[in-house]
mmCIF file of C-alpha atoms in Angstrom:
data_model
loop_
_atom_site.group_PDB
_atom_site.id
_atom_site.type_symbol
_atom_site.label_atom_id
_atom_site.label_comp_id
_atom_site.label_asym_id
_atom_site.label_seq_id
_atom_site.Cartn_x
_atom_site.Cartn_y
_atom_site.Cartn_z
ATOM 1 C CA MET A 1482 0.000 0.000 0.000
ATOM 2 C CA PRO A 1483 1.566 3.340 -1.008
ATOM 3 C CA ARG A 1484 2.236 5.924 1.667
ATOM 4 C CA ALA A 1485 0.466 9.245 1.487
ATOM 5 C CA PHE A 1486 2.547 12.085 0.114
ATOM 6 C CA ARG A 1487 3.838 14.381 2.830
ATOM 7 C CA PRO A 1488 5.710 17.497 1.830
ATOM 8 C CA ALA A 1489 9.174 17.780 3.256
ATOM 9 C CA ARG A 1490 9.431 20.006 6.277
ATOM 10 C CA VAL A 1491 11.479 23.084 5.592
ATOM 11 C CA ALA A 1492 13.884 23.948 8.377
ATOM 12 C CA GLY A 1493 12.865 27.130 10.165
ATOM 13 C CA SER A 1494 9.434 27.369 8.539
ATOM 14 C CA THR A 1495 7.597 26.755 11.812
ATOM 15 C CA SER A 1496 9.617 29.296 13.741
ATOM 16 C CA ARG A 1497 9.309 31.860 10.938
ATOM 17 C CA SER A 1498 5.528 31.415 10.933
ATOM 18 C CA SER A 1499 5.458 31.698 14.721
ATOM 19 C CA PHE A 1500 7.641 34.813 14.581
ATOM 20 C CA THR A 1501 5.378 36.373 11.941
ATOM 21 C CA LYS A 1502 2.301 35.701 14.072
ATOM 22 C CA ARG A 1503 3.954 37.166 17.165
ATOM 23 C CA LEU A 1504 5.080 40.205 15.190
ATOM 24 C CA ALA A 1505 1.544 40.726 13.853
ATOM 25 C CA ARG A 1506 0.059 40.422 17.365
ATOM 26 C CA PHE A 1507 2.639 42.854 18.730
ATOM 27 C CA GLY A 1508 1.900 45.323 15.922
ATOM 28 C CA ALA A 1509 -1.826 45.118 16.596
ATOM 29 C CA ALA A 1510 -1.344 45.539 20.349
ATOM 30 C CA THR A 1511 0.925 48.532 19.760
ATOM 31 C CA ALA A 1512 -1.586 50.183 17.433
ATOM 32 C CA VAL A 1513 -4.397 49.680 19.951
ATOM 33 C CA ALA A 1514 -2.280 50.960 22.853
ATOM 34 C CA LEU A 1515 -1.173 54.057 20.963
ATOM 35 C CA GLY A 1516 -4.784 54.735 19.964
ATOM 36 C CA VAL A 1517 -5.871 54.411 23.589
ATOM 37 C CA VAL A 1518 -3.066 56.725 24.744
ATOM 38 C CA THR A 1519 -3.963 59.318 22.130
ATOM 39 C CA GLY A 1520 -7.656 59.192 23.004
ATOM 40 C CA LEU A 1521 -7.062 59.272 26.741
ATOM 41 C CA SER A 1522 -4.551 62.092 26.552
ATOM 42 C CA VAL A 1523 -7.009 64.180 24.553
ATOM 43 C CA ALA A 1524 -9.826 63.347 26.960
ATOM 44 C CA GLY A 1525 -7.567 63.841 29.990
ATOM 45 C CA ALA A 1526 -6.368 67.226 28.796
ATOM 46 C CA GLY A 1527 -9.959 68.332 28.190
ATOM 47 C CA ALA A 1528 -11.149 67.227 31.627
ATOM 48 C CA ALA A 1529 -8.099 68.452 33.531
ATOM 49 C CA SER A 1530 -8.645 70.623 36.571
ATOM 50 C CA ALA A 1531 -5.197 72.176 36.195
ATOM 51 C CA ALA A 1532 -4.301 73.988 33.019
ATOM 52 C CA PRO A 1533 -2.091 71.837 30.801
ATOM 53 C CA VAL A 1534 1.592 72.740 30.644
ATOM 54 C CA ASP A 1535 3.967 72.156 27.737
ATOM 55 C CA CYS A 1536 7.746 72.393 28.033
ATOM 56 C CA VAL A 1537 10.126 72.476 25.062
ATOM 57 C CA SER A 1538 13.896 72.750 24.866
ATOM 58 C CA PRO A 1539 15.247 74.422 22.771
ATOM 59 C CA PRO A 1540 14.530 77.346 22.511
ATOM 60 C CA SER A 1541 15.106 77.497 26.277
ATOM 61 C CA ASP A 1542 18.016 75.583 27.780
ATOM 62 C CA ASN A 1543 15.973 74.280 30.685
ATOM 63 C CA GLN A 1544 12.234 74.942 30.824
ATOM 64 C CA ILE A 1545 10.179 74.118 33.907
ATOM 65 C CA LEU A 1546 6.468 74.980 34.132
ATOM 66 C CA VAL A 1547 3.916 74.440 36.887
ATOM 67 C CA SER A 1548 0.187 75.158 36.691
ATOM 68 C CA GLU A 1549 -1.639 74.342 39.916
ATOM 69 C CA THR A 1550 -0.890 70.590 40.160
ATOM 70 C CA ALA A 1551 0.474 69.830 36.673
ATOM 71 C CA SER A 1552 4.199 70.217 36.030
ATOM 72 C CA CYS A 1553 6.710 69.597 33.267
ATOM 73 C CA GLY A 1554 10.406 70.033 32.623
ATOM 74 C CA ALA A 1555 12.514 69.828 29.478
ATOM 75 C CA THR A 1556 16.226 70.269 28.939
ATOM 76 C CA ALA A 1557 18.280 69.676 25.822
ATOM 77 C CA ARG A 1558 21.982 70.073 25.057
ATOM 78 C CA ASP A 1559 24.181 69.945 21.989
ATOM 79 C CA GLY A 1560 21.398 69.817 19.379
ATOM 80 C CA GLY A 1561 18.928 67.536 21.176
ATOM 81 C CA LEU A 1562 15.158 68.141 21.383
ATOM 82 C CA ALA A 1563 13.191 67.603 24.599
ATOM 83 C CA ARG A 1564 9.400 67.949 24.862
ATOM 84 C CA SER A 1565 7.123 67.262 27.801
ATOM 85 C CA GLY A 1566 3.512 67.963 28.649
ATOM 86 C CA ALA A 1567 1.315 67.426 31.680
ATOM 87 C CA ALA A 1568 -2.250 67.994 32.855
ATOM 88 C CA ASP A 1569 -4.402 67.166 35.883
ATOM 89 C CA SER A 1570 -1.691 66.481 38.495
ATOM 90 C CA GLY A 1571 0.652 64.851 35.984
ATOM 91 C CA THR A 1572 4.421 65.289 36.016
ATOM 92 C CA ALA A 1573 6.515 64.878 32.879
ATOM 93 C CA VAL A 1574 10.265 65.369 32.453
ATOM 94 C CA SER A 1575 12.374 65.027 29.293
ATOM 95 C CA THR A 1576 16.085 65.373 28.689
ATOM 96 C CA ALA A 1577 17.950 65.042 25.392
ATOM 97 C CA ASP A 1578 21.717 65.197 25.061
ATOM 98 C CA GLY A 1579 23.374 65.340 21.640
ATOM 99 C CA GLN A 1580 22.663 66.033 18.003
ATOM 100 C CA GLY A 1581 19.681 64.082 16.633
ATOM 101 C CA THR A 1582 18.326 62.964 20.022
ATOM 102 C CA THR A 1583 14.677 63.339 20.997
ATOM 103 C CA ALA A 1584 12.859 62.784 24.281
ATOM 104 C CA THR A 1585 9.063 63.184 24.432
ATOM 105 C CA THR A 1586 6.910 62.665 27.538
ATOM 106 C CA TYR A 1587 3.293 63.259 28.580
ATOM 107 C CA ALA A 1588 1.510 62.624 31.903
ATOM 108 C CA ASN A 1589 -1.956 63.249 33.322
ATOM 109 C CA GLY A 1590 -4.127 62.136 36.255
ATOM 110 C CA PHE A 1591 -1.313 61.807 38.828
ATOM 111 C CA GLY A 1592 0.884 60.048 36.239
ATOM 112 C CA THR A 1593 4.654 60.429 36.035
ATOM 113 C CA ALA A 1594 6.512 60.203 32.716
ATOM 114 C CA LEU A 1595 10.303 60.314 32.440
ATOM 115 C CA GLY A 1596 12.269 60.272 29.176
ATOM 116 C CA ALA A 1597 15.999 60.559 28.489
ATOM 117 C CA SER A 1598 17.921 60.196 25.254
ATOM 118 C CA GLN A 1599 21.512 60.494 24.116
ATOM 119 C CA GLU A 1600 23.687 59.465 21.162
ATOM 120 C CA GLN A 1601 20.856 59.879 18.600
ATOM 121 C CA GLY A 1602 18.360 57.939 20.725
ATOM 122 C CA GLN A 1603 14.586 58.513 20.565
ATOM 123 C CA ALA A 1604 12.742 58.082 23.905
ATOM 124 C CA TYR A 1605 8.947 58.293 24.370
ATOM 125 C CA ALA A 1606 7.101 57.927 27.710
ATOM 126 C CA PHE A 1607 3.356 58.372 28.350
ATOM 127 C CA ALA A 1608 1.715 58.014 31.792
ATOM 128 C CA LEU A 1609 -2.041 58.203 32.292
ATOM 129 C CA GLY A 1610 -4.148 58.059 35.431
ATOM 130 C CA GLY A 1611 -1.430 57.453 37.995
ATOM 131 C CA GLY A 1612 0.818 55.331 35.824
ATOM 132 C CA ILE A 1613 4.608 55.618 35.889
ATOM 133 C CA ALA A 1614 6.436 55.400 32.555
ATOM 134 C CA ARG A 1615 10.197 55.597 32.031
ATOM 135 C CA SER A 1616 11.961 55.494 28.682
ATOM 136 C CA GLY A 1617 15.690 55.778 28.016
ATOM 137 C CA ALA A 1618 17.352 55.572 24.607
ATOM 138 C CA SER A 1619 20.936 55.774 23.400
ATOM 139 C CA ALA A 1620 23.092 54.658 20.487
ATOM 140 C CA GLY A 1621 20.356 55.286 17.905
ATOM 141 C CA ALA A 1622 17.724 53.188 19.706
ATOM 142 C CA THR A 1623 14.012 54.026 19.881
ATOM 143 C CA THR A 1624 12.210 53.156 23.108
ATOM 144 C CA VAL A 1625 8.558 53.587 24.090
ATOM 145 C CA ALA A 1626 6.947 53.176 27.529
ATOM 146 C CA ILE A 1627 3.195 53.610 28.092
ATOM 147 C CA ALA A 1628 1.599 53.195 31.518
ATOM 148 C CA GLY A 1629 -2.047 53.619 32.421
ATOM 149 C CA TRP A 1630 -4.094 53.738 35.641
ATOM 150 C CA GLY A 1631 -1.683 52.683 38.334
ATOM 151 C CA SER A 1632 0.585 50.570 36.137
ATOM 152 C CA GLY A 1633 4.256 50.906 35.291
ATOM 153 C CA ALA A 1634 6.285 50.574 32.105
ATOM 154 C CA THR A 1635 10.029 50.828 31.487
ATOM 155 C CA ALA A 1636 11.986 50.620 28.232
ATOM 156 C CA ASP A 1637 15.738 51.189 28.049
ATOM 157 C CA ALA A 1638 19.017 49.519 27.086
ATOM 158 C CA ASN A 1639 18.702 47.103 30.044
ATOM 159 C CA GLY A 1640 15.402 45.701 28.793
ATOM 160 C CA VAL A 1641 11.663 46.288 29.078
ATOM 161 C CA ASP A 1642 9.298 45.822 31.985
ATOM 162 C CA CYS A 1643 5.504 46.048 32.280
ATOM 163 C CA VAL A 1644 3.625 45.971 35.583
ATOM 164 C CA GLY A 1645 -0.133 46.282 35.914
ATOM 165 C CA ALA A 1646 -2.964 46.669 33.458
ATOM 166 C CA LEU A 1647 -2.668 48.825 30.347
ATOM 167 C CA SER A 1648 1.111 48.955 30.210
ATOM 168 C CA LEU A 1649 3.244 48.614 27.104
ATOM 169 C CA ALA A 1650 6.983 48.941 26.545
ATOM 170 C CA PHE A 1651 9.284 48.184 23.649
ATOM 171 C CA ASN A 1652 12.803 48.791 22.379
ATOM 172 C CA VAL A 1653 12.915 48.853 18.578
ATOM 173 C CA GLN A 1654 16.688 48.295 18.450
ATOM 174 C CA THR A 1655 16.693 45.101 20.543
ATOM 175 C CA GLY A 1656 13.207 43.887 19.603
ATOM 176 C CA GLN A 1657 12.260 43.467 23.259
ATOM 177 C CA ALA A 1658 8.624 44.154 24.093
ATOM 178 C CA CYS A 1659 6.058 43.592 26.824
ATOM 179 C CA ALA A 1660 2.363 44.376 27.200
ATOM 180 C CA MET A 1661 -0.142 43.893 29.990
ATOM 181 C CA ARG A 1662 -3.857 44.361 29.520
#
């Protein structure tokens, strides 16, 4: 009796398919998380009891603003760009050191967002509703940390870490990522 034809298994095809599926899931989760952050930051800024503050450096070397309970700080050196914004008891701080570096942070609702970049790194941290987000980037890396409602997220050269619901962190250079929902 002849055996049924079975195609030869190609080495690595299973892992490539698994990697593609994981990459697609990660992309979808990232898109959803960024959409949530955008929507919540717009809603949070509109419902804030304290006037929103926005800090940018340059043009100032070190800008610090406080409006009732919201505060931000931004400092940039040697051609870097630091931006931070806060509303409703949020605190956001950004620092960028070196040509081509960017640090962007936003916090609201008792959130704390910290971002630091150097050596052409791109750091992004967003904290909503009491979350704590920290992002650090160097050597051309891009890192993103998003924390919502009492959660925490960290992304830097040492790795990524997510604690609590609605947290997301990833490092594009290393491919490390985590997400909690």
